[in-house]
GROMACS .gro file of C-alpha atoms in nm:
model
  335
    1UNK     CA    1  -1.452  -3.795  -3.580
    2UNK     CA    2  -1.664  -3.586  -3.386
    3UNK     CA    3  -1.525  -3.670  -3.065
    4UNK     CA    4  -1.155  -3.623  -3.173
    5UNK     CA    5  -1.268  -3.273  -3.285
    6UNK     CA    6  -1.444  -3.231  -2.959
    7UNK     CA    7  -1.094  -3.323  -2.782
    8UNK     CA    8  -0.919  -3.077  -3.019
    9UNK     CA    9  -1.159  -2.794  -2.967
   10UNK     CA   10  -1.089  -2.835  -2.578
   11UNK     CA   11  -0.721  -2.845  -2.557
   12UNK     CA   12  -0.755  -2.540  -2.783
   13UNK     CA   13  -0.968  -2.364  -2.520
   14UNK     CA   14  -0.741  -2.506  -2.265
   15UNK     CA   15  -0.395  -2.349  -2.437
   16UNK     CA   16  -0.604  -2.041  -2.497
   17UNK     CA   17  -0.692  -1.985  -2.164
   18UNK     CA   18  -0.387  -2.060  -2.064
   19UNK     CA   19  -0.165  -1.852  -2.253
   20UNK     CA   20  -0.385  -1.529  -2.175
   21UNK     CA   21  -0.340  -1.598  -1.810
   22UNK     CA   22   0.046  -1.625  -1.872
   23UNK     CA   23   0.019  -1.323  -2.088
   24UNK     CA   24  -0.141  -1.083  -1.867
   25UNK     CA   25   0.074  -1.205  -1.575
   26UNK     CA   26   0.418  -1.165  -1.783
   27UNK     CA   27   0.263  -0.808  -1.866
   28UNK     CA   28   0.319  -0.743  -1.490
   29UNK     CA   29   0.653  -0.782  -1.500
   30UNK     CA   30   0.731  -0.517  -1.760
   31UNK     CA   31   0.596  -0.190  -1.563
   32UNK     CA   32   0.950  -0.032  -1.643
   33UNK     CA   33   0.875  -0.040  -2.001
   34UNK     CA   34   0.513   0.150  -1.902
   35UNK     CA   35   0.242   0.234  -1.662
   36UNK     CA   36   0.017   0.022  -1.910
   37UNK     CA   37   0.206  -0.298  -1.830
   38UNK     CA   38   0.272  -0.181  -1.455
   39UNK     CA   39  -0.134  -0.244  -1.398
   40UNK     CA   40  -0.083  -0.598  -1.451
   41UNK     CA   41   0.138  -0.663  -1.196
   42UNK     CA   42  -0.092  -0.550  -0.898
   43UNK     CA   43  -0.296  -0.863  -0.987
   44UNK     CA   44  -0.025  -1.063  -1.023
   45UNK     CA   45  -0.057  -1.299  -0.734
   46UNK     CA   46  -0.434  -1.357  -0.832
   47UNK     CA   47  -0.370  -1.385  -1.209
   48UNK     CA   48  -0.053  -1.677  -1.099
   49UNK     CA   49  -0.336  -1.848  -0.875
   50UNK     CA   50  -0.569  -1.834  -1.203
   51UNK     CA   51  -0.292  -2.050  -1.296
   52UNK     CA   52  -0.271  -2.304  -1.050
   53UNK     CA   53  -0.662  -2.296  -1.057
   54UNK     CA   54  -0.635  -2.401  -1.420
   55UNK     CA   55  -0.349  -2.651  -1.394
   56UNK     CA   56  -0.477  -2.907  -1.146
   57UNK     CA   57  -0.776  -2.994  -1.338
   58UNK     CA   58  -0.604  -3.004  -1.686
   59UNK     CA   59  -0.379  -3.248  -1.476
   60UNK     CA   60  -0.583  -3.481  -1.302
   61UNK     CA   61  -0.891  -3.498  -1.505
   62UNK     CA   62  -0.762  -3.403  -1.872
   63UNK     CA   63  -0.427  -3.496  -1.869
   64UNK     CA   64  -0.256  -3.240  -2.053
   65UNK     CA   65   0.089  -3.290  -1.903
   66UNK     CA   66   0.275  -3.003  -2.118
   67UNK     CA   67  -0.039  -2.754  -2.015
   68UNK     CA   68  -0.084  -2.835  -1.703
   69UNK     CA   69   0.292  -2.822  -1.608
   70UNK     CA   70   0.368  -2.553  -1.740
   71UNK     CA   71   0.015  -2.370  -1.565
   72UNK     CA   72   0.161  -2.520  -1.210
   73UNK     CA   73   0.516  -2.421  -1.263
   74UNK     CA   74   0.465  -2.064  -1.370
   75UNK     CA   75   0.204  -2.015  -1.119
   76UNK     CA   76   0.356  -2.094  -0.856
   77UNK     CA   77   0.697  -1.941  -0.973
   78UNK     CA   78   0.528  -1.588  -0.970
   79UNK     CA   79   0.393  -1.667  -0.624
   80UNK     CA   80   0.694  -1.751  -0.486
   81UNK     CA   81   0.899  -1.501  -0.645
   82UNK     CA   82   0.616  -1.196  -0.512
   83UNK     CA   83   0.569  -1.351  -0.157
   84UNK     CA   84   0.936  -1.346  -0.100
   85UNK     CA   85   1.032  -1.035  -0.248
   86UNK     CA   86   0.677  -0.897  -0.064
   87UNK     CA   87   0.658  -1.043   0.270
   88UNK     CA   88   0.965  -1.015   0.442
   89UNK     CA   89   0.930  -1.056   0.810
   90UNK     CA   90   0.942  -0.790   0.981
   91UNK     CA   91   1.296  -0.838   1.191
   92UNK     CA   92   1.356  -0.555   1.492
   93UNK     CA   93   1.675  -0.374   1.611
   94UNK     CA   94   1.535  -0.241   1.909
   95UNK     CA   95   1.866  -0.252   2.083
   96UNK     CA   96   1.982   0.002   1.800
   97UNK     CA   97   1.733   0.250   1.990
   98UNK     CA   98   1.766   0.487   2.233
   99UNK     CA   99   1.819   0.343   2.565
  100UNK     CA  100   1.525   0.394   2.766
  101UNK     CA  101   1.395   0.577   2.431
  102UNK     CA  102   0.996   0.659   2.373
  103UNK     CA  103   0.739   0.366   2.194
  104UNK     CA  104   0.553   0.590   1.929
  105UNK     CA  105   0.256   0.512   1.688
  106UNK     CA  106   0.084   0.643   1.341
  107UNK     CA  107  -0.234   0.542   1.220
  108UNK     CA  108  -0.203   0.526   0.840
  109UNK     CA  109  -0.615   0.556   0.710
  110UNK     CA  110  -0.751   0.604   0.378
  111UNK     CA  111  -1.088   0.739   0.525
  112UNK     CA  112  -1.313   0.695   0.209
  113UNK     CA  113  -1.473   1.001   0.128
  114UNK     CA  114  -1.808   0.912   0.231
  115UNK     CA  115  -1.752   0.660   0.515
  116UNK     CA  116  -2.082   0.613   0.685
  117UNK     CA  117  -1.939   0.531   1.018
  118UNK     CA  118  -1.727   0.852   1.125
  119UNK     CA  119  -1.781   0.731   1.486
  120UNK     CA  120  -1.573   0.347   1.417
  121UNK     CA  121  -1.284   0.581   1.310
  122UNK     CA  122  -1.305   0.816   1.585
  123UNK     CA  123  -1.312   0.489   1.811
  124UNK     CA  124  -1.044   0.339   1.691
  125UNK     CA  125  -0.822   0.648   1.714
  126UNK     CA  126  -0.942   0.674   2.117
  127UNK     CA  127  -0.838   0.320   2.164
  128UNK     CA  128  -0.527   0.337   1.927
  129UNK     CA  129  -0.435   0.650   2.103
  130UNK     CA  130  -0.098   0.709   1.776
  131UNK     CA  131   0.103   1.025   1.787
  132UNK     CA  132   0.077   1.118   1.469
  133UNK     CA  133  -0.215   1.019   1.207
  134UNK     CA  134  -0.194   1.067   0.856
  135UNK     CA  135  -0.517   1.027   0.625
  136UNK     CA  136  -0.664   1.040   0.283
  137UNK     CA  137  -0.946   1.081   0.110
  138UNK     CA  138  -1.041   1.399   0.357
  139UNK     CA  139  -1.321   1.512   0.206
  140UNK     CA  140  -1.542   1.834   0.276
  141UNK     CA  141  -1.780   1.592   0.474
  142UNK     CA  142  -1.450   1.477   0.654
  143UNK     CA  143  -1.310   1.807   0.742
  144UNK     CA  144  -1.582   1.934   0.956
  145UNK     CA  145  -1.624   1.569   1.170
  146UNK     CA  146  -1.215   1.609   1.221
  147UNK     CA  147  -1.280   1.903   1.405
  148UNK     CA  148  -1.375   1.666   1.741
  149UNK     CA  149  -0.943   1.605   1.711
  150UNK     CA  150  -0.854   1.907   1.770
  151UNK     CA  151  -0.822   1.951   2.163
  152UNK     CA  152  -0.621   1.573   2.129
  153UNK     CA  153  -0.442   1.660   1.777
  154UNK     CA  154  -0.357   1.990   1.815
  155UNK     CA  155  -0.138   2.010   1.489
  156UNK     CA  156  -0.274   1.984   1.184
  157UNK     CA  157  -0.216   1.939   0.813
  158UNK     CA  158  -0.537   1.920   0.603
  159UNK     CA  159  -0.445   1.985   0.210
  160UNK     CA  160  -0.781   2.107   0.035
  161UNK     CA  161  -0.931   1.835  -0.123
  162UNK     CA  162  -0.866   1.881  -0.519
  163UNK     CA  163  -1.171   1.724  -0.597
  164UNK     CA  164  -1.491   1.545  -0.405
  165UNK     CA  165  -1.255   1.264  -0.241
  166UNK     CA  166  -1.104   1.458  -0.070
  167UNK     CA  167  -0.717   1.528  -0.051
  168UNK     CA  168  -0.460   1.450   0.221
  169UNK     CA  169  -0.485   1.534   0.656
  170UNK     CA  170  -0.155   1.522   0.899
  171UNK     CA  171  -0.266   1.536   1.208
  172UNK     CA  172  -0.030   1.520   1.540
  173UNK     CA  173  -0.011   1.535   1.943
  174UNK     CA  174   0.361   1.658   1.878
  175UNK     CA  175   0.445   1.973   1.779
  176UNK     CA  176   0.552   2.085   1.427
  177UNK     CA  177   0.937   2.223   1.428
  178UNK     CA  178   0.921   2.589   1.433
  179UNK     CA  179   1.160   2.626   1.214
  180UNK     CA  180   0.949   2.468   0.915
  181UNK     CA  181   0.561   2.549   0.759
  182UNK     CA  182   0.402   2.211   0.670
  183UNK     CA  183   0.314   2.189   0.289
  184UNK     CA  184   0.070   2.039   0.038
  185UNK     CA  185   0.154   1.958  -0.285
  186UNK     CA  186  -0.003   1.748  -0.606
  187UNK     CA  187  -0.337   1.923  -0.561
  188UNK     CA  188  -0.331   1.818  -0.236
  189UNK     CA  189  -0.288   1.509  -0.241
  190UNK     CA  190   0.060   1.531  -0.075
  191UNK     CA  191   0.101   1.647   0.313
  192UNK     CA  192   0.436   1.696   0.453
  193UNK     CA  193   0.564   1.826   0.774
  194UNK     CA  194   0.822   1.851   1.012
  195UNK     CA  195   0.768   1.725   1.394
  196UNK     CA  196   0.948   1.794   1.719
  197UNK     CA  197   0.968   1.446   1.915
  198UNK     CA  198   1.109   1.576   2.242
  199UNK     CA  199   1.430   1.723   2.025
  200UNK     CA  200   1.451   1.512   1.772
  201UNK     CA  201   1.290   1.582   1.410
  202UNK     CA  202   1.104   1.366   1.229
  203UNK     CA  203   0.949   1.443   0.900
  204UNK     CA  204   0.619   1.258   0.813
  205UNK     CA  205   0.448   1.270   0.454
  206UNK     CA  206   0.089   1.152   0.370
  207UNK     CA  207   0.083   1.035  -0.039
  208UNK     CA  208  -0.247   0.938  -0.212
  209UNK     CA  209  -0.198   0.851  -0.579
  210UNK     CA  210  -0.476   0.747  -0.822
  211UNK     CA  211  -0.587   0.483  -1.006
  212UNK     CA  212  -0.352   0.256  -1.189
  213UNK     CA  213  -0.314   0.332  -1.561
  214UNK     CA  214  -0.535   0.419  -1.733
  215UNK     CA  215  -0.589   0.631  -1.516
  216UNK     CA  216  -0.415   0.932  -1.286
  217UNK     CA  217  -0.113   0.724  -1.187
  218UNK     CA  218   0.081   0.728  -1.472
  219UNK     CA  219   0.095   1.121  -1.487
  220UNK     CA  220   0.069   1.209  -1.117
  221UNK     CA  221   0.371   0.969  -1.052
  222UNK     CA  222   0.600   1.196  -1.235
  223UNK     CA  223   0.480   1.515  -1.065
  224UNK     CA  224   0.469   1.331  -0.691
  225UNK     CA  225   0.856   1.239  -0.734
  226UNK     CA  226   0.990   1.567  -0.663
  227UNK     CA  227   0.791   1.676  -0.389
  228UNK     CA  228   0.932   1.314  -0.242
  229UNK     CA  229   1.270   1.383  -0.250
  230UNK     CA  230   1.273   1.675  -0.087
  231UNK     CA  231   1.174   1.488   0.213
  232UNK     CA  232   1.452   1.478   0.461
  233UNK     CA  233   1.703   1.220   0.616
  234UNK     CA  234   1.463   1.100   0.921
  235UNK     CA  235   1.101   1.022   0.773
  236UNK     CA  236   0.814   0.819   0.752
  237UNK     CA  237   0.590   0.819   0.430
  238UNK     CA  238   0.229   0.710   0.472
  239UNK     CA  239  -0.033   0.631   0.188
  240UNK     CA  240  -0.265   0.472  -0.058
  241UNK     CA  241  -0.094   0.449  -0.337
  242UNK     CA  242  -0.309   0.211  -0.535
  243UNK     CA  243   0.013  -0.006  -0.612
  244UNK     CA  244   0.127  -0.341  -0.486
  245UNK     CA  245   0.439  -0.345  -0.303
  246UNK     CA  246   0.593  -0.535  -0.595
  247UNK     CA  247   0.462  -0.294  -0.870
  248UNK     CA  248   0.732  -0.021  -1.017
  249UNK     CA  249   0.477   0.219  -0.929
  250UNK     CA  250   0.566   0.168  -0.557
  251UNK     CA  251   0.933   0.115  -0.611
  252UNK     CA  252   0.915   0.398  -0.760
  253UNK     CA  253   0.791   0.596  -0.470
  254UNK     CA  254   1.042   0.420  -0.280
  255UNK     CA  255   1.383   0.555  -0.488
  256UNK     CA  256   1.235   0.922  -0.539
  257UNK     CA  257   1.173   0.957  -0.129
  258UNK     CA  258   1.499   0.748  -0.064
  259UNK     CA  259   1.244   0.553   0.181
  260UNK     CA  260   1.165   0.172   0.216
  261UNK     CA  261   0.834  -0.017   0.196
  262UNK     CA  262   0.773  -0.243   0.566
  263UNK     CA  263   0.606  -0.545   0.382
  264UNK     CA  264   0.424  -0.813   0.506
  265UNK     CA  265   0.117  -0.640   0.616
  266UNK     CA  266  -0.088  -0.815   0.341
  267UNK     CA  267  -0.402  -0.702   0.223
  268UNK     CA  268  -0.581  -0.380   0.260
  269UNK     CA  269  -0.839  -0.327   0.036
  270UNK     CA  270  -1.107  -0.465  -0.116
  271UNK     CA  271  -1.428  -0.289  -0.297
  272UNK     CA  272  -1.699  -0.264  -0.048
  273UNK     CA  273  -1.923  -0.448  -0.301
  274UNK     CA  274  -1.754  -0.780  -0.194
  275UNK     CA  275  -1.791  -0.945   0.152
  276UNK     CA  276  -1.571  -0.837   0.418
  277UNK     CA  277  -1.420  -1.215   0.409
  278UNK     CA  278  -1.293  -1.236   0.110
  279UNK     CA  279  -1.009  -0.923   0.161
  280UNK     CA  280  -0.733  -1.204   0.229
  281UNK     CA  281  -0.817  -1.426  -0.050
  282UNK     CA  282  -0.924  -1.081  -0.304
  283UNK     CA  283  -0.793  -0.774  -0.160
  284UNK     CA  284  -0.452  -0.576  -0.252
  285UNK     CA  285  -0.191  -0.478  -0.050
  286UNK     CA  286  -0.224  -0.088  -0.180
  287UNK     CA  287  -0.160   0.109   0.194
  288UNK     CA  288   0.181   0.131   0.310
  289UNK     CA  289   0.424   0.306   0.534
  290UNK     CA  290   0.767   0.346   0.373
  291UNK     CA  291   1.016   0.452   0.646
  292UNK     CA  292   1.402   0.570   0.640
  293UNK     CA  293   1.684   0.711   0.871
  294UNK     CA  294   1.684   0.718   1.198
  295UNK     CA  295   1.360   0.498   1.243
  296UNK     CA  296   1.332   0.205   1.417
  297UNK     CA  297   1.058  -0.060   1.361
  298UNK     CA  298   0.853  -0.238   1.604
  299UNK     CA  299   0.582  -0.322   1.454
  300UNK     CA  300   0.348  -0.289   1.166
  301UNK     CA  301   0.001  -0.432   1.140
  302UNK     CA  302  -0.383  -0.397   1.020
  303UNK     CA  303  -0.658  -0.287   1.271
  304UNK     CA  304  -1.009  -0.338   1.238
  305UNK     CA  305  -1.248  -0.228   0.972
  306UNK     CA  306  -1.385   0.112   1.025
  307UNK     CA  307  -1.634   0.189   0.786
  308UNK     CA  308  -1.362   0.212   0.480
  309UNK     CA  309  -1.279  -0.002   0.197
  310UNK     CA  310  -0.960   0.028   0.332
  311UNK     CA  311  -0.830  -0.090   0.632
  312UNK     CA  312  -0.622   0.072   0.907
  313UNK     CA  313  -0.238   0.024   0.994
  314UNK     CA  314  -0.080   0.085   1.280
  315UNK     CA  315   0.286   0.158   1.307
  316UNK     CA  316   0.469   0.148   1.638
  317UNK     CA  317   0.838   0.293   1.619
  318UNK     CA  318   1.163   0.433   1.802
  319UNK     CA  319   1.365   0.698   1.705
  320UNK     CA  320   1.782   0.594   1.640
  321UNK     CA  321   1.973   0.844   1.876
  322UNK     CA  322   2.070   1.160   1.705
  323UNK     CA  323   2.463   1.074   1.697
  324UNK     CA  324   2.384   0.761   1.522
  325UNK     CA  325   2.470   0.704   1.154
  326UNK     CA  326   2.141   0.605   0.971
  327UNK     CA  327   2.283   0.249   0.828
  328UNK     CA  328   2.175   0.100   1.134
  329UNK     CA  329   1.804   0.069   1.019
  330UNK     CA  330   1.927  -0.118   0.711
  331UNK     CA  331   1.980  -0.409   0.986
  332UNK     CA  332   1.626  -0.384   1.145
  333UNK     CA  333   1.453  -0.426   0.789
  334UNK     CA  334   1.677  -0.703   0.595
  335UNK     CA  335   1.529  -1.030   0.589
   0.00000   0.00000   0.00000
């Protein structure tokens, strides 16, 4: 008796577990219903491998066929279904450029407010050598080391930092279009301005959202949307948004600023309280750069750590002649 009530007490742990995994990761999938459920989704591919986790011992050792298939087949559903609807390949047009056309970079860097190695980042920006940079988390302490940019980054965009992290930084070799004065916006948190690349104009925005709910996302979403569609035809938009590409936080971003998420970069943070080793296995893919128009991707990828809890991306690019309709990026991002 005791040991058939031992058995029943364990497959009740085991369904328990179980079905609070599966909860929390269906959760994820309802983030148009609310922000709430929206904060489940950025763990989703670590709550799906809780799954797996779960399922091959409840299949090899327990043998609890109905559990443990239905742990296995769920988990690796979600995976699936994320990976492939996250990590397209990046496929290039370059032929769709301008012949002969100009290779140009951004640095996309959430700084952390109180990095303690303002000399990595500095480094990496020599050797990098990007056009334009856009930043967040520019804090006070930030804005006076910055100042050692100026002779190479001439033109600059730092928003005043709403609170002690800091707000957003544009910084550029190329010249803002005369025609237009770079803006802030959301307390700063929002850069945007309008650059002259030999002719051609590009606009360039720098987002920083907050924390998932419950916290600043779910209100500073609504007030960031506007400020994003007023972004023009030819743009790049470069942040942390604290959102998985997946989430309907980002895709949300993504239909306000008419832009599109380059995926595949993988992850790009991880709290500096875990080992550097574990960001592939732990860390979120929360940094992007959302392009649209008349861009044409080359490449996107992380660089070294710098000192952050998040890492760098570099994004190399051409420019679509002026005459040419914008479709033809739609080609150099399906996949």
């Amino acid at each position: 008796m005791d040991r058939l009530r031992g058995s029943i007490i364990l497959r009740l742990l085991a369904v328990t577990t179980l079905l609070g995994i599966a909860a929390a990761l269906a959760f994820g999938y309802l983030g148009w219903i609310h922000f709430a459920f929206d904060s489940f989704s950025h763990l989703r591919i670590h709550l799906a491998a809780g799954l797996l986790v779960c399922g091959v011992p409840l299949l090899v050792f327990l043998r609890y066929w109905p559990e443990a298939v239905f742990a296995l087949l769920f988990g690796a559903t979600a995976i699936v279904q994320t990976v492939g609807f996250s990590g397209h390949a990046l496929k290039v047009n370059a032929a769709s450029a301008e012949p002969g056309g100009s290779l140009y970079r951004l640095v996309q860097l959430n700084l952390r407010y109180d990095n303690p190695r303002p000399n990595d980042v500095f480094s990496m920006i020599g050797r990098e050598k990007p056009d334009v940079i856009t930043l967040n988390e520019v804090s006070a302490y930030w804005i006076d080391k910055l100042g050692v940019l100026k002779a190479t980054y001439p033109y600059q965009l730092i928003c005043p930092p709403p609170a002690y992290i800091g707000g957003s930084a544009i910084l550029s070799r190329r010249p803002f279009a005369a025609d237009f004065e770079p803006d802030c916006g959301d307390r700063g948190s929002f850069g945007h301005v309008i650059l002259d690349m030999n002719g051609r104009r590009l606009e360039v925005a720098a987002v920083h959202l907050g924390w998932p709910w419950p916290f600043s996302q779910q209100w500073q979403v609504p007030l960031m949307e506007p400020l994003l569609a007023e972004i023009g035809s030819t743009a790049i938009v470069a942040g942390d948004l604290n959102a998985v590409p997946w989430s309907q936080t980002a895709q949300r971003v993504e239909r306000a600023s008419g832009t599109e998420i380059l995926r595949g970069v993988g992850p790009t943070y991880l709290d500096r309280r875990f080992p550097a080793w574990m960001r592939p296995s732990l860390g979120l893919p929360i940094d992007h750069v959302m392009v649209k128009g008349g861009i044409v991707p080359v490449n996107v990828r992380k660089l070294e750590a710098v000192g952050s809890d998040h890492l760098p991306l570099l994004f190399e690019f051409m420019l679509l002649p002026q005459e040419q309709p914008a479709a033809v990026l739609q080609a150099s991002l399906s996949g």
